[in-house]
mmCIF file of N, CA and C and ligand atoms in Angstrom:
data_model
loop_
_atom_site.group_PDB
_atom_site.id
_atom_site.type_symbol
_atom_site.label_atom_id
_atom_site.label_comp_id
_atom_site.label_asym_id
_atom_site.label_seq_id
_atom_site.Cartn_x
_atom_site.Cartn_y
_atom_site.Cartn_z
ATOM 1 N N MET A 182 -9.156 147.297 -110.161
ATOM 2 C CA MET A 182 -8.466 146.402 -111.106
ATOM 3 C C MET A 182 -7.538 145.477 -110.301
ATOM 4 N N ALA A 183 -7.198 144.407 -110.930
ATOM 5 C CA ALA A 183 -6.320 143.458 -110.272
ATOM 6 C C ALA A 183 -5.451 142.750 -111.304
ATOM 7 N N LEU A 184 -4.264 142.355 -110.901
ATOM 8 C CA LEU A 184 -3.404 141.577 -111.806
ATOM 9 C C LEU A 184 -3.921 140.162 -111.859
ATOM 10 N N ARG A 185 -3.854 139.588 -113.030
ATOM 11 C CA ARG A 185 -4.217 138.174 -113.218
ATOM 12 C C ARG A 185 -2.979 137.383 -113.522
ATOM 13 N N ASP A 186 -2.959 136.108 -113.165
ATOM 14 C CA ASP A 186 -1.860 135.238 -113.568
ATOM 15 C C ASP A 186 -1.983 134.949 -115.054
ATOM 16 N N ILE A 187 -0.843 134.972 -115.762
ATOM 17 C CA ILE A 187 -0.860 134.639 -117.208
ATOM 18 C C ILE A 187 -0.591 133.141 -117.329
ATOM 19 N N VAL A 188 -1.507 132.461 -118.004
ATOM 20 C CA VAL A 188 -1.363 131.005 -118.242
ATOM 21 C C VAL A 188 -0.160 130.785 -119.160
ATOM 22 N N LYS A 189 0.680 129.848 -118.836
ATOM 23 C CA LYS A 189 1.882 129.576 -119.609
ATOM 24 C C LYS A 189 1.704 128.396 -120.575
ATOM 25 N N ASP A 190 2.533 128.448 -121.656
ATOM 26 C CA ASP A 190 2.529 127.371 -122.624
ATOM 27 C C ASP A 190 2.718 126.024 -121.968
ATOM 28 N N GLY A 191 1.911 125.044 -122.398
ATOM 29 C CA GLY A 191 1.896 123.723 -121.772
ATOM 30 C C GLY A 191 0.593 123.473 -121.068
ATOM 31 N N ASP A 192 -0.073 124.571 -120.637
ATOM 32 C CA ASP A 192 -1.385 124.445 -120.009
ATOM 33 C C ASP A 192 -2.428 124.179 -121.094
ATOM 34 N N PRO A 193 -3.218 123.115 -120.980
ATOM 35 C CA PRO A 193 -4.170 122.758 -122.002
ATOM 36 C C PRO A 193 -5.219 123.840 -122.328
ATOM 37 N N ILE A 194 -5.407 124.785 -121.396
ATOM 38 C CA ILE A 194 -6.389 125.850 -121.638
ATOM 39 C C ILE A 194 -6.021 126.670 -122.889
ATOM 40 N N LEU A 195 -4.731 126.780 -123.180
ATOM 41 C CA LEU A 195 -4.265 127.584 -124.317
ATOM 42 C C LEU A 195 -4.553 126.899 -125.630
ATOM 43 N N ARG A 196 -4.952 125.632 -125.601
ATOM 44 C CA ARG A 196 -5.187 124.848 -126.790
ATOM 45 C C ARG A 196 -6.681 124.624 -127.092
ATOM 46 N N LYS A 197 -7.544 125.234 -126.296
ATOM 47 C CA LYS A 197 -8.993 125.068 -126.493
ATOM 48 C C LYS A 197 -9.538 126.177 -127.329
ATOM 49 N N ARG A 198 -10.679 125.842 -128.038
ATOM 50 C CA ARG A 198 -11.404 126.882 -128.757
ATOM 51 C C ARG A 198 -12.309 127.634 -127.786
ATOM 52 N N CYS A 199 -12.291 128.936 -127.863
ATOM 53 C CA CYS A 199 -13.079 129.761 -126.936
ATOM 54 C C CYS A 199 -14.504 129.964 -127.499
ATOM 55 N N ARG A 200 -15.439 130.143 -126.586
ATOM 56 C CA ARG A 200 -16.841 130.354 -126.974
ATOM 57 C C ARG A 200 -17.157 131.814 -127.034
ATOM 58 N N GLU A 201 -18.191 132.141 -127.802
ATOM 59 C CA GLU A 201 -18.594 133.546 -127.996
ATOM 60 C C GLU A 201 -19.047 134.139 -126.674
ATOM 61 N N VAL A 202 -18.802 135.437 -126.563
ATOM 62 C CA VAL A 202 -19.375 136.225 -125.437
ATOM 63 C C VAL A 202 -20.829 136.469 -125.769
ATOM 64 N N VAL A 203 -21.724 136.175 -124.806
ATOM 65 C CA VAL A 203 -23.155 136.474 -124.996
ATOM 66 C C VAL A 203 -23.650 137.552 -124.055
ATOM 67 N N ASP A 204 -23.005 137.662 -122.905
ATOM 68 C CA ASP A 204 -23.427 138.728 -121.939
ATOM 69 C C ASP A 204 -22.390 139.818 -121.877
ATOM 70 N N PHE A 205 -22.784 140.998 -122.337
ATOM 71 C CA PHE A 205 -21.888 142.164 -122.279
ATOM 72 C C PHE A 205 -22.139 142.848 -120.939
ATOM 73 N N ASP A 206 -21.718 142.189 -119.901
ATOM 74 C CA ASP A 206 -22.063 142.636 -118.545
ATOM 75 C C ASP A 206 -20.847 143.289 -117.865
ATOM 76 N N LYS A 207 -21.079 143.631 -116.600
ATOM 77 C CA LYS A 207 -20.014 144.285 -115.802
ATOM 78 C C LYS A 207 -18.811 143.358 -115.647
ATOM 79 N N LYS A 208 -19.062 142.057 -115.559
ATOM 80 C CA LYS A 208 -18.002 141.116 -115.353
ATOM 81 C C LYS A 208 -17.021 141.175 -116.537
ATOM 82 N N LEU A 209 -17.569 141.248 -117.754
ATOM 83 C CA LEU A 209 -16.686 141.345 -118.933
ATOM 84 C C LEU A 209 -15.813 142.592 -118.824
ATOM 85 N N GLY A 210 -16.411 143.695 -118.437
ATOM 86 C CA GLY A 210 -15.607 144.948 -118.282
ATOM 87 C C GLY A 210 -14.560 144.807 -117.211
ATOM 88 N N HIS A 211 -14.877 144.150 -116.112
ATOM 89 C CA HIS A 211 -13.879 143.944 -115.045
ATOM 90 C C HIS A 211 -12.718 143.098 -115.555
ATOM 91 N N ILE A 212 -13.025 142.038 -116.287
ATOM 92 C CA ILE A 212 -11.906 141.177 -116.778
ATOM 93 C C ILE A 212 -11.062 141.929 -117.760
ATOM 94 N N LEU A 213 -11.717 142.702 -118.628
ATOM 95 C CA LEU A 213 -10.951 143.488 -119.610
ATOM 96 C C LEU A 213 -10.026 144.493 -118.899
ATOM 97 N N ASP A 214 -10.535 145.115 -117.844
ATOM 98 C CA ASP A 214 -9.720 146.051 -117.100
ATOM 99 C C ASP A 214 -8.521 145.340 -116.452
ATOM 100 N N ASP A 215 -8.805 144.157 -115.892
ATOM 101 C CA ASP A 215 -7.714 143.342 -115.313
ATOM 102 C C ASP A 215 -6.672 142.952 -116.361
ATOM 103 N N MET A 216 -7.170 142.608 -117.511
ATOM 104 C CA MET A 216 -6.269 142.194 -118.585
ATOM 105 C C MET A 216 -5.352 143.344 -118.992
ATOM 106 N N LEU A 217 -5.904 144.563 -119.067
ATOM 107 C CA LEU A 217 -5.094 145.718 -119.389
ATOM 108 C C LEU A 217 -3.943 145.886 -118.382
ATOM 109 N N GLU A 218 -4.327 145.826 -117.084
ATOM 110 C CA GLU A 218 -3.323 145.993 -116.014
ATOM 111 C C GLU A 218 -2.252 144.909 -116.141
ATOM 112 N N THR A 219 -2.719 143.696 -116.382
ATOM 113 C CA THR A 219 -1.837 142.539 -116.463
ATOM 114 C C THR A 219 -0.876 142.662 -117.655
ATOM 115 N N MET A 220 -1.412 143.093 -118.796
ATOM 116 C CA MET A 220 -0.598 143.265 -120.015
ATOM 117 C C MET A 220 0.431 144.362 -119.825
ATOM 118 N N GLN A 221 0.016 145.477 -119.211
ATOM 119 C CA GLN A 221 0.961 146.579 -118.998
ATOM 120 C C GLN A 221 2.086 146.170 -118.073
ATOM 121 N N LYS A 222 1.757 145.455 -117.004
ATOM 122 C CA LYS A 222 2.790 145.006 -116.043
ATOM 123 C C LYS A 222 3.799 144.108 -116.745
ATOM 124 N N ALA A 223 3.255 143.270 -117.642
ATOM 125 C CA ALA A 223 4.128 142.294 -118.362
ATOM 126 C C ALA A 223 4.790 142.883 -119.584
ATOM 127 N N GLU A 224 4.477 144.171 -119.859
ATOM 128 C CA GLU A 224 5.022 144.898 -121.016
ATOM 129 C C GLU A 224 4.714 144.206 -122.338
ATOM 130 N N GLY A 225 3.506 143.708 -122.470
ATOM 131 C CA GLY A 225 3.086 143.092 -123.729
ATOM 132 C C GLY A 225 2.313 144.041 -124.562
ATOM 133 N N VAL A 226 1.986 143.609 -125.781
ATOM 134 C CA VAL A 226 1.173 144.440 -126.699
ATOM 135 C C VAL A 226 -0.149 143.766 -127.061
ATOM 136 N N GLY A 227 -0.421 142.655 -126.348
ATOM 137 C CA GLY A 227 -1.718 142.019 -126.591
ATOM 138 C C GLY A 227 -1.912 140.935 -125.560
ATOM 139 N N LEU A 228 -3.209 140.635 -125.290
ATOM 140 C CA LEU A 228 -3.499 139.570 -124.322
ATOM 141 C C LEU A 228 -4.911 139.044 -124.676
ATOM 142 N N ALA A 229 -5.025 137.722 -124.663
ATOM 143 C CA ALA A 229 -6.312 137.104 -124.996
ATOM 144 C C ALA A 229 -6.905 136.459 -123.753
ATOM 145 N N ALA A 230 -8.237 136.396 -123.711
ATOM 146 C CA ALA A 230 -8.957 135.893 -122.558
ATOM 147 C C ALA A 230 -8.446 134.517 -122.035
ATOM 148 N N PRO A 231 -8.154 133.547 -122.942
ATOM 149 C CA PRO A 231 -7.666 132.257 -122.434
ATOM 150 C C PRO A 231 -6.346 132.365 -121.674
ATOM 151 N N GLN A 232 -5.548 133.435 -121.970
ATOM 152 C CA GLN A 232 -4.297 133.619 -121.284
ATOM 153 C C GLN A 232 -4.449 134.023 -119.848
ATOM 154 N N VAL A 233 -5.683 134.444 -119.462
ATOM 155 C CA VAL A 233 -5.948 134.722 -118.044
ATOM 156 C C VAL A 233 -7.050 133.762 -117.537
ATOM 157 N N GLY A 234 -7.245 132.687 -118.298
ATOM 158 C CA GLY A 234 -8.096 131.591 -117.784
ATOM 159 C C GLY A 234 -9.567 131.601 -118.201
ATOM 160 N N PHE A 235 -9.926 132.479 -119.129
ATOM 161 C CA PHE A 235 -11.314 132.508 -119.584
ATOM 162 C C PHE A 235 -11.436 132.018 -120.982
ATOM 163 N N LEU A 236 -12.248 130.991 -121.216
ATOM 164 C CA LEU A 236 -12.404 130.393 -122.537
ATOM 165 C C LEU A 236 -13.537 131.111 -123.284
ATOM 166 N N ARG A 237 -13.356 132.424 -123.438
ATOM 167 C CA ARG A 237 -14.318 133.270 -124.153
ATOM 168 C C ARG A 237 -13.589 134.133 -125.186
ATOM 169 N N ARG A 238 -14.406 134.570 -126.175
ATOM 170 C CA ARG A 238 -13.801 135.240 -127.322
ATOM 171 C C ARG A 238 -13.652 136.728 -127.115
ATOM 172 N N PHE A 239 -12.614 137.129 -126.364
ATOM 173 C CA PHE A 239 -12.251 138.521 -126.258
ATOM 174 C C PHE A 239 -10.755 138.694 -126.019
ATOM 175 N N VAL A 240 -10.262 139.777 -126.575
ATOM 176 C CA VAL A 240 -8.830 140.058 -126.480
ATOM 177 C C VAL A 240 -8.593 141.548 -126.321
ATOM 178 N N ILE A 241 -7.375 141.927 -125.924
ATOM 179 C CA ILE A 241 -6.970 143.320 -125.980
ATOM 180 C C ILE A 241 -5.714 143.460 -126.800
ATOM 181 N N CYS A 242 -5.584 144.561 -127.496
ATOM 182 C CA CYS A 242 -4.410 144.843 -128.342
ATOM 183 C C CYS A 242 -3.932 146.244 -128.106
ATOM 184 N N LEU A 243 -2.632 146.442 -127.986
ATOM 185 C CA LEU A 243 -2.059 147.763 -127.881
ATOM 186 C C LEU A 243 -1.550 148.138 -129.302
ATOM 187 N N LEU A 244 -2.214 149.093 -129.908
ATOM 188 C CA LEU A 244 -1.868 149.454 -131.290
ATOM 189 C C LEU A 244 -0.590 150.334 -131.313
ATOM 190 N N SER A 245 -0.047 150.522 -132.532
ATOM 191 C CA SER A 245 1.252 151.170 -132.613
ATOM 192 C C SER A 245 1.238 152.619 -132.161
ATOM 193 N N ASP A 246 0.048 153.252 -132.238
ATOM 194 C CA ASP A 246 -0.019 154.647 -131.786
ATOM 195 C C ASP A 246 -0.423 154.766 -130.306
ATOM 196 N N GLY A 247 -0.467 153.636 -129.605
ATOM 197 C CA GLY A 247 -0.744 153.641 -128.200
ATOM 198 C C GLY A 247 -2.222 153.427 -127.844
ATOM 199 N N GLU A 248 -3.072 153.350 -128.893
ATOM 200 C CA GLU A 248 -4.496 153.090 -128.641
ATOM 201 C C GLU A 248 -4.711 151.649 -128.101
ATOM 202 N N LEU A 249 -5.537 151.570 -127.089
ATOM 203 C CA LEU A 249 -5.921 150.257 -126.599
ATOM 204 C C LEU A 249 -7.172 149.822 -127.310
ATOM 205 N N LEU A 250 -7.096 148.644 -127.944
ATOM 206 C CA LEU A 250 -8.240 148.112 -128.684
ATOM 207 C C LEU A 250 -8.761 146.886 -127.975
ATOM 208 N N GLU A 251 -10.082 146.849 -127.750
ATOM 209 C CA GLU A 251 -10.721 145.654 -127.141
ATOM 210 C C GLU A 251 -11.573 145.016 -128.230
ATOM 211 N N LEU A 252 -11.343 143.766 -128.496
ATOM 212 C CA LEU A 252 -12.091 143.019 -129.520
ATOM 213 C C LEU A 252 -12.886 141.934 -128.822
ATOM 214 N N VAL A 253 -14.199 142.007 -128.957
ATOM 215 C CA VAL A 253 -15.067 140.951 -128.380
ATOM 216 C C VAL A 253 -15.708 140.258 -129.611
ATOM 217 N N ASN A 254 -15.689 138.939 -129.606
ATOM 218 C CA ASN A 254 -16.251 138.143 -130.706
ATOM 219 C C ASN A 254 -15.712 138.616 -132.069
ATOM 220 N N PRO A 255 -14.393 138.784 -132.188
ATOM 221 C CA PRO A 255 -13.843 139.260 -133.476
ATOM 222 C C PRO A 255 -13.947 138.263 -134.589
ATOM 223 N N VAL A 256 -14.232 138.807 -135.798
ATOM 224 C CA VAL A 256 -14.294 137.936 -136.985
ATOM 225 C C VAL A 256 -13.467 138.626 -138.104
ATOM 226 N N VAL A 257 -12.608 137.874 -138.767
ATOM 227 C CA VAL A 257 -11.826 138.462 -139.874
ATOM 228 C C VAL A 257 -12.695 138.388 -141.146
ATOM 229 N N LEU A 258 -13.044 139.610 -141.663
ATOM 230 C CA LEU A 258 -13.914 139.650 -142.841
ATOM 231 C C LEU A 258 -13.083 139.601 -144.128
ATOM 232 N N GLU A 259 -11.909 140.243 -144.082
ATOM 233 C CA GLU A 259 -11.027 140.270 -145.270
ATOM 234 C C GLU A 259 -9.592 140.212 -144.789
ATOM 235 N N GLN A 260 -8.719 139.649 -145.641
ATOM 236 C CA GLN A 260 -7.301 139.749 -145.376
ATOM 237 C C GLN A 260 -6.536 139.700 -146.692
ATOM 238 N N SER A 261 -5.392 140.377 -146.707
ATOM 239 C CA SER A 261 -4.562 140.336 -147.897
ATOM 240 C C SER A 261 -3.118 140.701 -147.570
ATOM 241 N N GLY A 262 -2.252 140.495 -148.534
ATOM 242 C CA GLY A 262 -0.842 140.775 -148.350
ATOM 243 C C GLY A 262 -0.206 139.777 -147.440
ATOM 244 N N GLU A 263 1.106 139.909 -147.290
ATOM 245 C CA GLU A 263 1.804 139.067 -146.281
ATOM 246 C C GLU A 263 3.086 139.719 -145.855
ATOM 247 N N ALA A 264 3.476 139.424 -144.630
ATOM 248 C CA ALA A 264 4.704 139.964 -144.075
ATOM 249 C C ALA A 264 5.248 138.934 -143.062
ATOM 250 N N ILE A 265 6.563 138.905 -142.977
ATOM 251 C CA ILE A 265 7.180 138.021 -142.007
ATOM 252 C C ILE A 265 7.928 138.898 -140.975
ATOM 253 N N LEU A 266 7.573 138.696 -139.724
ATOM 254 C CA LEU A 266 8.193 139.468 -138.616
ATOM 255 C C LEU A 266 8.337 138.571 -137.401
ATOM 256 N N HIS A 267 9.252 138.946 -136.506
ATOM 257 C CA HIS A 267 9.399 138.230 -135.238
ATOM 258 C C HIS A 267 8.226 138.525 -134.330
ATOM 259 N N GLU A 268 7.808 137.496 -133.619
ATOM 260 C CA GLU A 268 6.772 137.634 -132.622
ATOM 261 C C GLU A 268 7.174 136.916 -131.358
ATOM 262 N N GLY A 269 6.556 137.349 -130.259
ATOM 263 C CA GLY A 269 6.667 136.664 -128.998
ATOM 264 C C GLY A 269 5.265 136.590 -128.400
ATOM 265 N N CYS A 270 5.178 136.020 -127.213
ATOM 266 C CA CYS A 270 3.858 135.829 -126.592
ATOM 267 C C CYS A 270 4.072 135.789 -125.063
ATOM 268 N N LEU A 271 3.219 136.465 -124.318
ATOM 269 C CA LEU A 271 3.349 136.467 -122.877
ATOM 270 C C LEU A 271 3.211 135.112 -122.250
ATOM 271 N N SER A 272 2.589 134.189 -122.989
ATOM 272 C CA SER A 272 2.469 132.791 -122.482
ATOM 273 C C SER A 272 3.688 131.907 -122.795
ATOM 274 N N CYS A 273 4.594 132.493 -123.645
ATOM 275 C CA CYS A 273 5.760 131.724 -124.069
ATOM 276 C C CYS A 273 7.007 132.534 -123.829
ATOM 277 N N PRO A 274 7.389 132.752 -122.575
ATOM 278 C CA PRO A 274 8.533 133.652 -122.306
ATOM 279 C C PRO A 274 9.801 133.175 -122.980
ATOM 280 N N GLY A 275 10.526 134.106 -123.546
ATOM 281 C CA GLY A 275 11.844 133.815 -124.128
ATOM 282 C C GLY A 275 11.807 133.248 -125.517
ATOM 283 N N LYS A 276 10.584 133.070 -126.054
ATOM 284 C CA LYS A 276 10.489 132.485 -127.428
ATOM 285 C C LYS A 276 10.144 133.588 -128.413
ATOM 286 N N TYR A 277 10.996 133.747 -129.400
ATOM 287 C CA TYR A 277 10.759 134.793 -130.442
ATOM 288 C C TYR A 277 11.015 134.091 -131.801
ATOM 289 N N LEU A 278 10.017 134.073 -132.626
ATOM 290 C CA LEU A 278 10.153 133.402 -133.927
ATOM 291 C C LEU A 278 9.523 134.235 -135.042
ATOM 292 N N GLU A 279 9.968 134.025 -136.238
ATOM 293 C CA GLU A 279 9.413 134.699 -137.374
ATOM 294 C C GLU A 279 8.079 134.041 -137.781
ATOM 295 N N VAL A 280 7.091 134.869 -137.982
ATOM 296 C CA VAL A 280 5.745 134.364 -138.338
ATOM 297 C C VAL A 280 5.244 135.117 -139.551
ATOM 298 N N LYS A 281 4.698 134.380 -140.523
ATOM 299 C CA LYS A 281 4.096 135.021 -141.698
ATOM 300 C C LYS A 281 2.638 135.298 -141.475
ATOM 301 N N ARG A 282 2.198 136.534 -141.688
ATOM 302 C CA ARG A 282 0.784 136.849 -141.510
ATOM 303 C C ARG A 282 0.361 137.830 -142.594
ATOM 304 N N PRO A 283 -0.936 137.963 -142.820
ATOM 305 C CA PRO A 283 -1.452 138.993 -143.707
ATOM 306 C C PRO A 283 -1.054 140.379 -143.202
ATOM 307 N N SER A 284 -0.809 141.306 -144.136
ATOM 308 C CA SER A 284 -0.444 142.653 -143.730
ATOM 309 C C SER A 284 -1.626 143.614 -143.705
ATOM 310 N N TYR A 285 -2.786 143.102 -144.123
ATOM 311 C CA TYR A 285 -4.020 143.897 -144.076
ATOM 312 C C TYR A 285 -5.180 142.998 -143.650
ATOM 313 N N ILE A 286 -6.004 143.514 -142.747
ATOM 314 C CA ILE A 286 -7.221 142.772 -142.381
ATOM 315 C C ILE A 286 -8.354 143.773 -142.175
ATOM 316 N N LYS A 287 -9.555 143.231 -142.378
ATOM 317 C CA LYS A 287 -10.765 143.991 -142.000
ATOM 318 C C LYS A 287 -11.490 143.108 -140.936
ATOM 319 N N LEU A 288 -11.753 143.686 -139.813
ATOM 320 C CA LEU A 288 -12.387 142.947 -138.715
ATOM 321 C C LEU A 288 -13.768 143.460 -138.401
ATOM 322 N N GLU A 289 -14.625 142.529 -138.028
ATOM 323 C CA GLU A 289 -15.905 142.901 -137.382
ATOM 324 C C GLU A 289 -15.753 142.442 -135.930
ATOM 325 N N TYR A 290 -16.166 143.246 -134.994
ATOM 326 C CA TYR A 290 -16.024 142.907 -133.589
ATOM 327 C C TYR A 290 -17.001 143.742 -132.778
ATOM 328 N N TYR A 291 -17.110 143.409 -131.539
ATOM 329 C CA TYR A 291 -17.946 144.179 -130.609
ATOM 330 C C TYR A 291 -17.068 144.784 -129.526
ATOM 331 N N ASP A 292 -17.497 145.930 -128.971
ATOM 332 C CA ASP A 292 -16.807 146.438 -127.835
ATOM 333 C C ASP A 292 -17.431 145.906 -126.547
ATOM 334 N N ARG A 293 -16.909 146.341 -125.413
ATOM 335 C CA ARG A 293 -17.389 145.784 -124.147
ATOM 336 C C ARG A 293 -18.846 146.092 -123.828
ATOM 337 N N HIS A 294 -19.397 147.127 -124.548
ATOM 338 C CA HIS A 294 -20.793 147.519 -124.342
ATOM 339 C C HIS A 294 -21.714 146.790 -125.305
ATOM 340 N N GLY A 295 -21.186 145.958 -126.198
ATOM 341 C CA GLY A 295 -22.011 145.253 -127.125
ATOM 342 C C GLY A 295 -22.258 145.995 -128.422
ATOM 343 N N GLU A 296 -21.541 147.087 -128.626
ATOM 344 C CA GLU A 296 -21.663 147.868 -129.915
ATOM 345 C C GLU A 296 -20.770 147.191 -130.964
ATOM 346 N N LYS A 297 -21.353 147.037 -132.182
ATOM 347 C CA LYS A 297 -20.640 146.393 -133.261
ATOM 348 C C LYS A 297 -19.803 147.382 -134.044
ATOM 349 N N HIS A 298 -18.590 146.940 -134.435
ATOM 350 C CA HIS A 298 -17.670 147.852 -135.234
ATOM 351 C C HIS A 298 -17.087 147.017 -136.370
ATOM 352 N N VAL A 299 -16.797 147.744 -137.467
ATOM 353 C CA VAL A 299 -16.022 147.177 -138.577
ATOM 354 C C VAL A 299 -14.874 148.128 -138.794
ATOM 355 N N ARG A 300 -13.656 147.575 -138.828
ATOM 356 C CA ARG A 300 -12.507 148.463 -138.911
ATOM 357 C C ARG A 300 -11.348 147.676 -139.581
ATOM 358 N N SER A 301 -10.509 148.387 -140.310
ATOM 359 C CA SER A 301 -9.374 147.799 -140.972
ATOM 360 C C SER A 301 -8.060 148.103 -140.229
ATOM 361 N N PHE A 302 -7.128 147.163 -140.367
ATOM 362 C CA PHE A 302 -5.811 147.335 -139.692
ATOM 363 C C PHE A 302 -4.703 146.876 -140.648
ATOM 364 N N ASN A 303 -3.590 147.538 -140.518
ATOM 365 C CA ASN A 303 -2.418 147.217 -141.393
ATOM 366 C C ASN A 303 -1.226 146.857 -140.540
ATOM 367 N N ASP A 304 -0.321 146.120 -141.186
ATOM 368 C CA ASP A 304 1.065 145.910 -140.654
ATOM 369 C C ASP A 304 1.068 145.461 -139.211
ATOM 370 N N PHE A 305 1.782 146.208 -138.347
ATOM 371 C CA PHE A 305 1.946 145.796 -136.955
ATOM 372 C C PHE A 305 0.564 145.562 -136.302
ATOM 373 N N ASN A 306 -0.355 146.488 -136.511
ATOM 374 C CA ASN A 306 -1.630 146.372 -135.838
ATOM 375 C C ASN A 306 -2.434 145.145 -136.282
ATOM 376 N N ALA A 307 -2.343 144.876 -137.602
ATOM 377 C CA ALA A 307 -2.991 143.640 -138.094
ATOM 378 C C ALA A 307 -2.373 142.384 -137.466
ATOM 379 N N ARG A 308 -1.075 142.435 -137.335
ATOM 380 C CA ARG A 308 -0.347 141.270 -136.757
ATOM 381 C C ARG A 308 -0.776 141.039 -135.344
ATOM 382 N N VAL A 309 -0.805 142.104 -134.528
ATOM 383 C CA VAL A 309 -1.206 141.942 -133.136
ATOM 384 C C VAL A 309 -2.610 141.379 -133.029
ATOM 385 N N CYS A 310 -3.503 141.932 -133.824
ATOM 386 C CA CYS A 310 -4.895 141.463 -133.769
ATOM 387 C C CYS A 310 -4.978 139.991 -134.150
ATOM 388 N N LEU A 311 -4.294 139.585 -135.204
ATOM 389 C CA LEU A 311 -4.333 138.191 -135.677
ATOM 390 C C LEU A 311 -3.693 137.198 -134.663
ATOM 391 N N HIS A 312 -2.581 137.650 -134.022
ATOM 392 C CA HIS A 312 -1.956 136.830 -133.010
ATOM 393 C C HIS A 312 -2.976 136.532 -131.880
ATOM 394 N N GLU A 313 -3.630 137.633 -131.454
ATOM 395 C CA GLU A 313 -4.559 137.493 -130.343
ATOM 396 C C GLU A 313 -5.794 136.677 -130.752
ATOM 397 N N ILE A 314 -6.292 136.891 -131.928
ATOM 398 C CA ILE A 314 -7.471 136.124 -132.409
ATOM 399 C C ILE A 314 -7.136 134.659 -132.527
ATOM 400 N N ASP A 315 -5.920 134.324 -132.942
ATOM 401 C CA ASP A 315 -5.450 132.939 -132.986
ATOM 402 C C ASP A 315 -5.619 132.255 -131.602
ATOM 403 N N HIS A 316 -5.294 133.010 -130.524
ATOM 404 C CA HIS A 316 -5.465 132.442 -129.203
ATOM 405 C C HIS A 316 -6.879 131.893 -128.959
ATOM 406 N N LEU A 317 -7.832 132.544 -129.579
ATOM 407 C CA LEU A 317 -9.246 132.137 -129.372
ATOM 408 C C LEU A 317 -9.580 130.805 -130.010
ATOM 409 N N GLU A 318 -8.668 130.384 -130.950
ATOM 410 C CA GLU A 318 -8.815 129.094 -131.609
ATOM 411 C C GLU A 318 -7.872 128.077 -131.028
ATOM 412 N N GLY A 319 -7.128 128.438 -129.964
ATOM 413 C CA GLY A 319 -6.162 127.516 -129.379
ATOM 414 C C GLY A 319 -4.865 127.403 -130.200
ATOM 415 N N ILE A 320 -4.639 128.441 -131.047
ATOM 416 C CA ILE A 320 -3.425 128.470 -131.855
ATOM 417 C C ILE A 320 -2.364 129.378 -131.224
ATOM 418 N N LEU A 321 -1.143 128.891 -131.117
ATOM 419 C CA LEU A 321 -0.033 129.710 -130.589
ATOM 420 C C LEU A 321 0.872 130.102 -131.732
ATOM 421 N N PHE A 322 1.566 131.248 -131.569
ATOM 422 C CA PHE A 322 2.307 131.853 -132.669
ATOM 423 C C PHE A 322 3.326 130.917 -133.258
ATOM 424 N N TYR A 323 3.954 130.070 -132.424
ATOM 425 C CA TYR A 323 5.012 129.234 -132.946
ATOM 426 C C TYR A 323 4.458 128.124 -133.828
ATOM 427 N N ASP A 324 3.166 127.843 -133.769
ATOM 428 C CA ASP A 324 2.550 126.886 -134.700
ATOM 429 C C ASP A 324 2.740 127.375 -136.122
ATOM 430 N N LYS A 325 2.789 128.685 -136.305
ATOM 431 C CA LYS A 325 2.863 129.314 -137.614
ATOM 432 C C LYS A 325 4.242 129.827 -137.961
ATOM 433 N N ALA A 326 5.248 129.485 -137.128
ATOM 434 C CA ALA A 326 6.569 130.011 -137.363
ATOM 435 C C ALA A 326 7.110 129.546 -138.698
ATOM 436 N N VAL A 327 7.819 130.442 -139.348
ATOM 437 C CA VAL A 327 8.401 130.140 -140.659
ATOM 438 C C VAL A 327 9.449 129.031 -140.499
ATOM 439 N N LYS A 328 10.293 129.150 -139.480
ATOM 440 C CA LYS A 328 11.266 128.118 -139.148
ATOM 441 C C LYS A 328 11.074 127.783 -137.661
ATOM 442 N N LYS A 329 10.905 126.505 -137.372
ATOM 443 C CA LYS A 329 10.643 126.098 -135.959
ATOM 444 C C LYS A 329 11.908 125.789 -135.220
HETATM 445 CO CO1 CO B 485 0.093 135.379 -127.442
#
């Protein structure tokens, strides 16, 4: 594993739409492993592929119980409720703003081996997943801040 540089706000790569993963190969696994190491070093709870320079649809999320979740080609199937909480982002050091997001989501996604999953998430876990999935659309959390 190796640490990757985290792309910072202002770099146009963070504003691009990412493309689907088509090859569930060893390279995908290596990048996901590197992303985990990079996220842990930075003490974050999520990291998206474009934040380490890859314009592909995969992210990692650290769930509230400590589970590491890898989402490849995630799609939001359902969402409901809403909650406002402070968020930050490893690409935007020092910026913390309140963001309104759904408090429940159901996701379809693939793991690194290409297995498909459908799973629901609530509250903090839903928020982390949605923040990271936004990165795949070139959306940053402060775009959705309640007060800018
Ligand atoms: Co972020």
